[in-house]
Each structure stands twice: as structure tokens, then as C-alpha cells.
Amino acid sequence: VNYYQGKIYVDTIVDGENIGENYSVIYELDTTGSTRKEIFRSKQHLGTMIAHRGYLYMTFSDFFYLLESEYKDNPELNEGCKCEVVRIPLDNPSQEPEIIWEETEKPCQINAMFAYGNRIYMLITSEKVPGFQVYNIQDKSVYVPEISITGSSIPVVGDHLVGATEGLPPDKKMYQTDMDGNV
């Protein structure tokens, strides 16, 4: 569930007419819940979404359907897996989704996204893809910050990100970075 400029955005999985034909639907509701409008539909399973600066950002991943044990025992199952972040303008949601980030060769899944200012922060689960990446909405670039912060969320404190690196103490370290993820 996301709130943005007086509207609530919620996703759900809807059963199709035939068995196994499920699809993801995103609805826009007013704050009273009295109006509901479908703004997006996909046959792919929606991972996560956020509304920010006039856009709805959504993640999709084929890797989501595979169990970790299946992946480790049969890595060929993930050949051709696709993971992507797309966005649609909230003032014209019927517009074709724009891909802002994708990985088509290495299995991964985006577990969390958050936005601050002109950046979309993506926390990625993968053994082969950097786990923390940032999309700049002004110049449409994606970069991997200097420090790879992990976790299911990264708090913003003032104009800084605060997070921890992977590992256990004493190797695990806490960092405060600028909003680009640089120390």
C-alpha cells in the first residue's frame, strides 16, 4: 500500500477465468476508500512498488518463483531469469511502462525500494548483482554506491543514509553516507 498526493495505491493478485491465470492489479483509491480505479494490470507477479514524484515504480522478477535450494542445486533453472524495475506516470497510467533498471543474465530479486529526493534506492538479493543500487530520476542513470549497505530498509537521517555492511561483528560495520551512498 502506498499513499501519494491524496490517493492510495494498492496491489492485489486476481484469479483469472482459468485455473493458473492469475495476474497482478494495482488500484488507485481515494482516502475514504469509496472510489477504486484499476490503473495497471500485469501477468507478471508484482514484487514491490512505491509512488514518488508523479510515478509508480514497480519491480518484477522471474527469480522470485524459484526456491533458493532449487537454485543452488540446479543453477540452470535460472538461465534467462529477468528482474526489472518499471515506472508508469500516475497522471497517465495507461502509458507503456518505462524500464528504468533490468538484469537479464544474473538471477536476482529486488526486495525493497525507497525514494528520497531525486533518487530511487533499490535493495537487491543476488549472489552476482550488487545488492544496493540507486536510480537518479533526473539523468536516468543507475549507479552502485561506494558502500554496499544491506538490509530490508535503509533509514534516512537528515541528509544521510545509515546502514550496515554484510557479515557478522567484528566484520559488520555501520556507515553513515551521503544520499548517493558515498562515505
PDB file of C-alpha atoms in Angstrom:
ATOM      1  CA  VAL A   1       0.000   0.000   0.000  1.00  0.00           C
ATOM      2  CA  ASN A   2       1.326   3.418  -0.974  1.00  0.00           C
ATOM      3  CA  TYR A   3      -0.017   6.894  -0.288  1.00  0.00           C
ATOM      4  CA  TYR A   4       0.777   9.724  -2.697  1.00  0.00           C
ATOM      5  CA  GLN A   5      -0.886  13.145  -3.061  1.00  0.00           C
ATOM      6  CA  GLY A   6      -4.245  12.201  -1.611  1.00  0.00           C
ATOM      7  CA  LYS A   7      -4.502   8.810  -3.298  1.00  0.00           C
ATOM      8  CA  ILE A   8      -3.847   5.290  -2.040  1.00  0.00           C
ATOM      9  CA  TYR A   9      -2.264   2.720  -4.342  1.00  0.00           C
ATOM     10  CA  VAL A  10      -2.753  -0.938  -3.532  1.00  0.00           C
ATOM     11  CA  ASP A  11      -1.823  -4.100  -5.398  1.00  0.00           C
ATOM     12  CA  THR A  12      -3.563  -7.433  -5.348  1.00  0.00           C
ATOM     13  CA  ILE A  13      -3.462 -10.751  -7.161  1.00  0.00           C
ATOM     14  CA  VAL A  14      -6.654 -11.520  -9.078  1.00  0.00           C
ATOM     15  CA  ASP A  15      -7.721 -15.005 -10.192  1.00  0.00           C
ATOM     16  CA  GLY A  16      -8.235 -15.238 -13.938  1.00  0.00           C
ATOM     17  CA  GLU A  17     -11.076 -17.049 -15.629  1.00  0.00           C
ATOM     18  CA  ASN A  18      -8.994 -20.226 -15.985  1.00  0.00           C
ATOM     19  CA  ILE A  19      -7.020 -22.065 -13.318  1.00  0.00           C
ATOM     20  CA  GLY A  20      -3.484 -20.731 -13.061  1.00  0.00           C
ATOM     21  CA  GLU A  21      -4.264 -17.477 -14.866  1.00  0.00           C
ATOM     22  CA  ASN A  22      -3.571 -15.095 -12.013  1.00  0.00           C
ATOM     23  CA  TYR A  23      -2.474 -11.527 -12.595  1.00  0.00           C
ATOM     24  CA  SER A  24      -1.395  -8.526 -10.546  1.00  0.00           C
ATOM     25  CA  VAL A  25      -3.625  -5.459 -10.444  1.00  0.00           C
ATOM     26  CA  ILE A  26      -2.896  -2.050  -8.972  1.00  0.00           C
ATOM     27  CA  TYR A  27      -5.832   0.075  -7.887  1.00  0.00           C
ATOM     28  CA  GLU A  28      -5.971   3.775  -7.113  1.00  0.00           C
ATOM     29  CA  LEU A  29      -8.341   4.663  -4.264  1.00  0.00           C
ATOM     30  CA  ASP A  30      -9.323   7.908  -2.633  1.00  0.00           C
ATOM     31  CA  THR A  31      -8.594   8.216   1.083  1.00  0.00           C
ATOM     32  CA  THR A  32     -12.157   7.305   2.034  1.00  0.00           C
ATOM     33  CA  GLY A  33     -11.995   4.094   0.031  1.00  0.00           C
ATOM     34  CA  SER A  34     -15.219   4.993  -1.760  1.00  0.00           C
ATOM     35  CA  THR A  35     -13.666   5.078  -5.236  1.00  0.00           C
ATOM     36  CA  ARG A  36     -11.493   2.417  -6.803  1.00  0.00           C
ATOM     37  CA  LYS A  37      -9.947   2.582 -10.249  1.00  0.00           C
ATOM     38  CA  GLU A  38      -7.741  -0.070 -11.848  1.00  0.00           C
ATOM     39  CA  ILE A  39      -4.627   1.673 -13.168  1.00  0.00           C
ATOM     40  CA  PHE A  40      -2.294  -1.219 -14.002  1.00  0.00           C
ATOM     41  CA  ARG A  41      -2.525  -4.931 -14.782  1.00  0.00           C
ATOM     42  CA  SER A  42       0.260  -7.441 -15.380  1.00  0.00           C
ATOM     43  CA  LYS A  43       0.516 -11.198 -15.875  1.00  0.00           C
ATOM     44  CA  GLN A  44       3.839 -10.987 -14.030  1.00  0.00           C
ATOM     45  CA  HIS A  45       3.870 -11.173 -10.240  1.00  0.00           C
ATOM     46  CA  LEU A  46       4.495  -7.733  -8.735  1.00  0.00           C
ATOM     47  CA  GLY A  47       7.333  -7.702  -6.202  1.00  0.00           C
ATOM     48  CA  THR A  48       7.157  -4.276  -4.604  1.00  0.00           C
ATOM     49  CA  MET A  49       6.059  -0.780  -5.571  1.00  0.00           C
ATOM     50  CA  ILE A  50       6.465   2.818  -4.488  1.00  0.00           C
ATOM     51  CA  ALA A  51       4.868   6.078  -5.595  1.00  0.00           C
ATOM     52  CA  HIS A  52       7.236   9.021  -5.937  1.00  0.00           C
ATOM     53  CA  ARG A  53       7.260  12.333  -7.799  1.00  0.00           C
ATOM     54  CA  GLY A  54       4.423  11.516 -10.154  1.00  0.00           C
ATOM     55  CA  TYR A  55       5.382   7.928 -10.961  1.00  0.00           C
ATOM     56  CA  LEU A  56       4.569   4.468  -9.715  1.00  0.00           C
ATOM     57  CA  TYR A  57       7.733   2.320  -9.582  1.00  0.00           C
ATOM     58  CA  MET A  58       7.209  -1.466  -9.663  1.00  0.00           C
ATOM     59  CA  THR A  59       9.501  -4.499  -9.510  1.00  0.00           C
ATOM     60  CA  PHE A  60       9.096  -7.808 -11.314  1.00  0.00           C
ATOM     61  CA  SER A  61      11.334 -10.873 -11.138  1.00  0.00           C
ATOM     62  CA  ASP A  62      11.268 -14.405 -12.550  1.00  0.00           C
ATOM     63  CA  PHE A  63      13.727 -15.406  -9.819  1.00  0.00           C
ATOM     64  CA  PHE A  64      11.019 -14.912  -7.207  1.00  0.00           C
ATOM     65  CA  TYR A  65       9.340 -18.162  -8.203  1.00  0.00           C
ATOM     66  CA  LEU A  66      12.378 -20.336  -7.596  1.00  0.00           C
ATOM     67  CA  LEU A  67      13.255 -21.645  -4.151  1.00  0.00           C
ATOM     68  CA  GLU A  68      16.789 -20.947  -3.019  1.00  0.00           C
ATOM     69  CA  SER A  69      17.508 -24.670  -2.625  1.00  0.00           C
ATOM     70  CA  GLU A  70      16.342 -25.314  -6.196  1.00  0.00           C
ATOM     71  CA  TYR A  71      18.631 -22.543  -7.433  1.00  0.00           C
ATOM     72  CA  LYS A  72      21.690 -23.837  -5.596  1.00  0.00           C
ATOM     73  CA  ASP A  73      21.120 -27.438  -6.729  1.00  0.00           C
ATOM     74  CA  ASN A  74      20.080 -26.570 -10.315  1.00  0.00           C
ATOM     75  CA  PRO A  75      21.569 -23.226 -11.393  1.00  0.00           C
ATOM     76  CA  GLU A  76      20.459 -23.856 -14.979  1.00  0.00           C
ATOM     77  CA  LEU A  77      16.875 -23.202 -13.799  1.00  0.00           C
ATOM     78  CA  ASN A  78      17.758 -19.511 -13.585  1.00  0.00           C
ATOM     79  CA  GLU A  79      19.170 -19.131 -17.073  1.00  0.00           C
ATOM     80  CA  GLY A  80      17.316 -16.281 -18.712  1.00  0.00           C
ATOM     81  CA  CYS A  81      15.748 -15.051 -15.467  1.00  0.00           C
ATOM     82  CA  LYS A  82      14.725 -11.435 -15.694  1.00  0.00           C
ATOM     83  CA  CYS A  83      14.458  -8.844 -12.951  1.00  0.00           C
ATOM     84  CA  GLU A  84      13.325  -5.302 -13.649  1.00  0.00           C
ATOM     85  CA  VAL A  85      12.035  -2.035 -12.271  1.00  0.00           C
ATOM     86  CA  VAL A  86       9.484  -0.208 -14.384  1.00  0.00           C
ATOM     87  CA  ARG A  87       7.599   3.019 -13.875  1.00  0.00           C
ATOM     88  CA  ILE A  88       4.348   4.492 -15.112  1.00  0.00           C
ATOM     89  CA  PRO A  89       3.204   8.108 -14.797  1.00  0.00           C
ATOM     90  CA  LEU A  90       0.357   8.412 -12.318  1.00  0.00           C
ATOM     91  CA  ASP A  91      -1.325  11.083 -14.443  1.00  0.00           C
ATOM     92  CA  ASN A  92      -1.348   8.683 -17.446  1.00  0.00           C
ATOM     93  CA  PRO A  93      -1.120   5.112 -16.098  1.00  0.00           C
ATOM     94  CA  SER A  94      -2.182   3.556 -19.403  1.00  0.00           C
ATOM     95  CA  GLN A  95       1.131   4.674 -20.915  1.00  0.00           C
ATOM     96  CA  GLU A  96       3.561   1.839 -21.726  1.00  0.00           C
ATOM     97  CA  PRO A  97       5.744   1.136 -18.663  1.00  0.00           C
ATOM     98  CA  GLU A  98       9.276   2.519 -18.895  1.00  0.00           C
ATOM     99  CA  ILE A  99      12.054   0.144 -17.798  1.00  0.00           C
ATOM    100  CA  ILE A 100      14.462   2.031 -15.535  1.00  0.00           C
ATOM    101  CA  TRP A 101      16.581  -0.936 -14.388  1.00  0.00           C
ATOM    102  CA  GLU A 102      16.890  -4.540 -15.508  1.00  0.00           C
ATOM    103  CA  GLU A 103      19.052  -7.610 -15.169  1.00  0.00           C
ATOM    104  CA  THR A 104      18.574 -10.386 -17.706  1.00  0.00           C
ATOM    105  CA  GLU A 105      21.620 -12.597 -17.169  1.00  0.00           C
ATOM    106  CA  LYS A 106      22.084 -12.950 -13.408  1.00  0.00           C
ATOM    107  CA  PRO A 107      19.303 -14.144 -11.105  1.00  0.00           C
ATOM    108  CA  CYS A 108      18.165 -11.501  -8.637  1.00  0.00           C
ATOM    109  CA  GLN A 109      15.184 -10.035  -6.881  1.00  0.00           C
ATOM    110  CA  ILE A 110      14.506  -6.536  -5.576  1.00  0.00           C
ATOM    111  CA  ASN A 111      13.226  -6.909  -2.036  1.00  0.00           C
ATOM    112  CA  ALA A 112      12.792  -3.262  -1.158  1.00  0.00           C
ATOM    113  CA  MET A 113      12.765   0.176  -2.732  1.00  0.00           C
ATOM    114  CA  PHE A 114      12.514   3.593  -1.235  1.00  0.00           C
ATOM    115  CA  ALA A 115      12.727   7.089  -2.615  1.00  0.00           C
ATOM    116  CA  TYR A 116      14.209  10.322  -1.380  1.00  0.00           C
ATOM    117  CA  GLY A 117      14.624  13.474  -3.424  1.00  0.00           C
ATOM    118  CA  ASN A 118      15.639  12.591  -6.951  1.00  0.00           C
ATOM    119  CA  ARG A 119      16.728   9.039  -6.166  1.00  0.00           C
ATOM    120  CA  ILE A 120      15.145   5.605  -6.082  1.00  0.00           C
ATOM    121  CA  TYR A 121      17.082   3.215  -3.823  1.00  0.00           C
ATOM    122  CA  MET A 122      16.928  -0.498  -4.639  1.00  0.00           C
ATOM    123  CA  LEU A 123      17.924  -3.319  -2.273  1.00  0.00           C
ATOM    124  CA  ILE A 124      18.691  -6.391  -4.360  1.00  0.00           C
ATOM    125  CA  THR A 125      19.055 -10.042  -3.374  1.00  0.00           C
ATOM    126  CA  SER A 126      21.566 -11.834  -5.559  1.00  0.00           C
ATOM    127  CA  GLU A 127      24.900 -13.588  -5.346  1.00  0.00           C
ATOM    128  CA  LYS A 128      26.040 -11.926  -8.584  1.00  0.00           C
ATOM    129  CA  VAL A 129      24.463  -8.454  -8.714  1.00  0.00           C
ATOM    130  CA  PRO A 130      25.497  -5.561  -6.422  1.00  0.00           C
ATOM    131  CA  GLY A 131      22.965  -5.503  -3.578  1.00  0.00           C
ATOM    132  CA  PHE A 132      22.455  -1.750  -3.294  1.00  0.00           C
ATOM    133  CA  GLN A 133      21.859   0.397  -6.363  1.00  0.00           C
ATOM    134  CA  VAL A 134      20.483   3.882  -6.928  1.00  0.00           C
ATOM    135  CA  TYR A 135      18.453   5.277  -9.824  1.00  0.00           C
ATOM    136  CA  ASN A 136      18.735   9.034 -10.402  1.00  0.00           C
ATOM    137  CA  ILE A 137      15.386  10.252 -11.759  1.00  0.00           C
ATOM    138  CA  GLN A 138      16.877  13.453 -13.208  1.00  0.00           C
ATOM    139  CA  ASP A 139      19.523  11.989 -15.511  1.00  0.00           C
ATOM    140  CA  LYS A 140      18.045   8.442 -15.582  1.00  0.00           C
ATOM    141  CA  SER A 141      21.345   6.877 -14.538  1.00  0.00           C
ATOM    142  CA  VAL A 142      21.862   3.887 -12.266  1.00  0.00           C
ATOM    143  CA  TYR A 143      24.932   3.548 -10.096  1.00  0.00           C
ATOM    144  CA  VAL A 144      26.353   1.293  -7.406  1.00  0.00           C
ATOM    145  CA  PRO A 145      27.303   3.333  -4.324  1.00  0.00           C
ATOM    146  CA  GLU A 146      30.759   3.234  -2.762  1.00  0.00           C
ATOM    147  CA  ILE A 147      29.432   1.268   0.232  1.00  0.00           C
ATOM    148  CA  SER A 148      27.161  -1.739  -0.266  1.00  0.00           C
ATOM    149  CA  ILE A 149      24.629  -1.327   2.514  1.00  0.00           C
ATOM    150  CA  THR A 150      22.410  -4.336   3.237  1.00  0.00           C
ATOM    151  CA  GLY A 151      19.107  -4.942   4.978  1.00  0.00           C
ATOM    152  CA  SER A 152      15.418  -4.738   4.234  1.00  0.00           C
ATOM    153  CA  SER A 153      15.367  -0.966   4.668  1.00  0.00           C
ATOM    154  CA  ILE A 154      17.872   1.838   4.933  1.00  0.00           C
ATOM    155  CA  PRO A 155      16.958   4.736   7.188  1.00  0.00           C
ATOM    156  CA  VAL A 156      17.390   8.318   6.058  1.00  0.00           C
ATOM    157  CA  VAL A 157      18.700  10.533   8.857  1.00  0.00           C
ATOM    158  CA  GLY A 158      18.797  14.183   7.872  1.00  0.00           C
ATOM    159  CA  ASP A 159      20.598  14.190   4.534  1.00  0.00           C
ATOM    160  CA  HIS A 160      22.380  10.885   5.136  1.00  0.00           C
ATOM    161  CA  LEU A 161      21.763   7.164   4.697  1.00  0.00           C
ATOM    162  CA  VAL A 162      22.522   4.907   7.635  1.00  0.00           C
ATOM    163  CA  GLY A 163      23.090   1.195   7.202  1.00  0.00           C
ATOM    164  CA  ALA A 164      25.262  -1.831   7.796  1.00  0.00           C
ATOM    165  CA  THR A 165      27.515  -3.895   5.580  1.00  0.00           C
ATOM    166  CA  GLU A 166      27.157  -7.669   5.279  1.00  0.00           C
ATOM    167  CA  GLY A 167      28.807 -10.017   7.728  1.00  0.00           C
ATOM    168  CA  LEU A 168      28.986 -10.518  11.445  1.00  0.00           C
ATOM    169  CA  PRO A 169      30.809  -8.452  14.061  1.00  0.00           C
ATOM    170  CA  PRO A 170      33.632  -7.531  14.051  1.00  0.00           C
ATOM    171  CA  ASP A 171      33.474  -7.509  10.213  1.00  0.00           C
ATOM    172  CA  LYS A 172      29.991  -5.959  10.075  1.00  0.00           C
ATOM    173  CA  LYS A 173      30.246  -2.187  10.117  1.00  0.00           C
ATOM    174  CA  MET A 174      27.714   0.635  10.454  1.00  0.00           C
ATOM    175  CA  TYR A 175      28.004   3.508   7.992  1.00  0.00           C
ATOM    176  CA  GLN A 176      26.593   6.942   7.503  1.00  0.00           C
ATOM    177  CA  THR A 177      26.828   8.071   3.899  1.00  0.00           C
ATOM    178  CA  ASP A 178      25.685  10.985   1.779  1.00  0.00           C
ATOM    179  CA  MET A 179      22.481  10.476  -0.201  1.00  0.00           C
ATOM    180  CA  ASP A 180      24.471   8.951  -3.069  1.00  0.00           C
ATOM    181  CA  GLY A 181      25.795   6.210  -0.774  1.00  0.00           C
ATOM    182  CA  ASN A 182      29.332   7.594  -0.583  1.00  0.00           C
ATOM    183  CA  VAL A 183      31.274   7.819   2.678  1.00  0.00           C
TER     184      VAL A 183
END
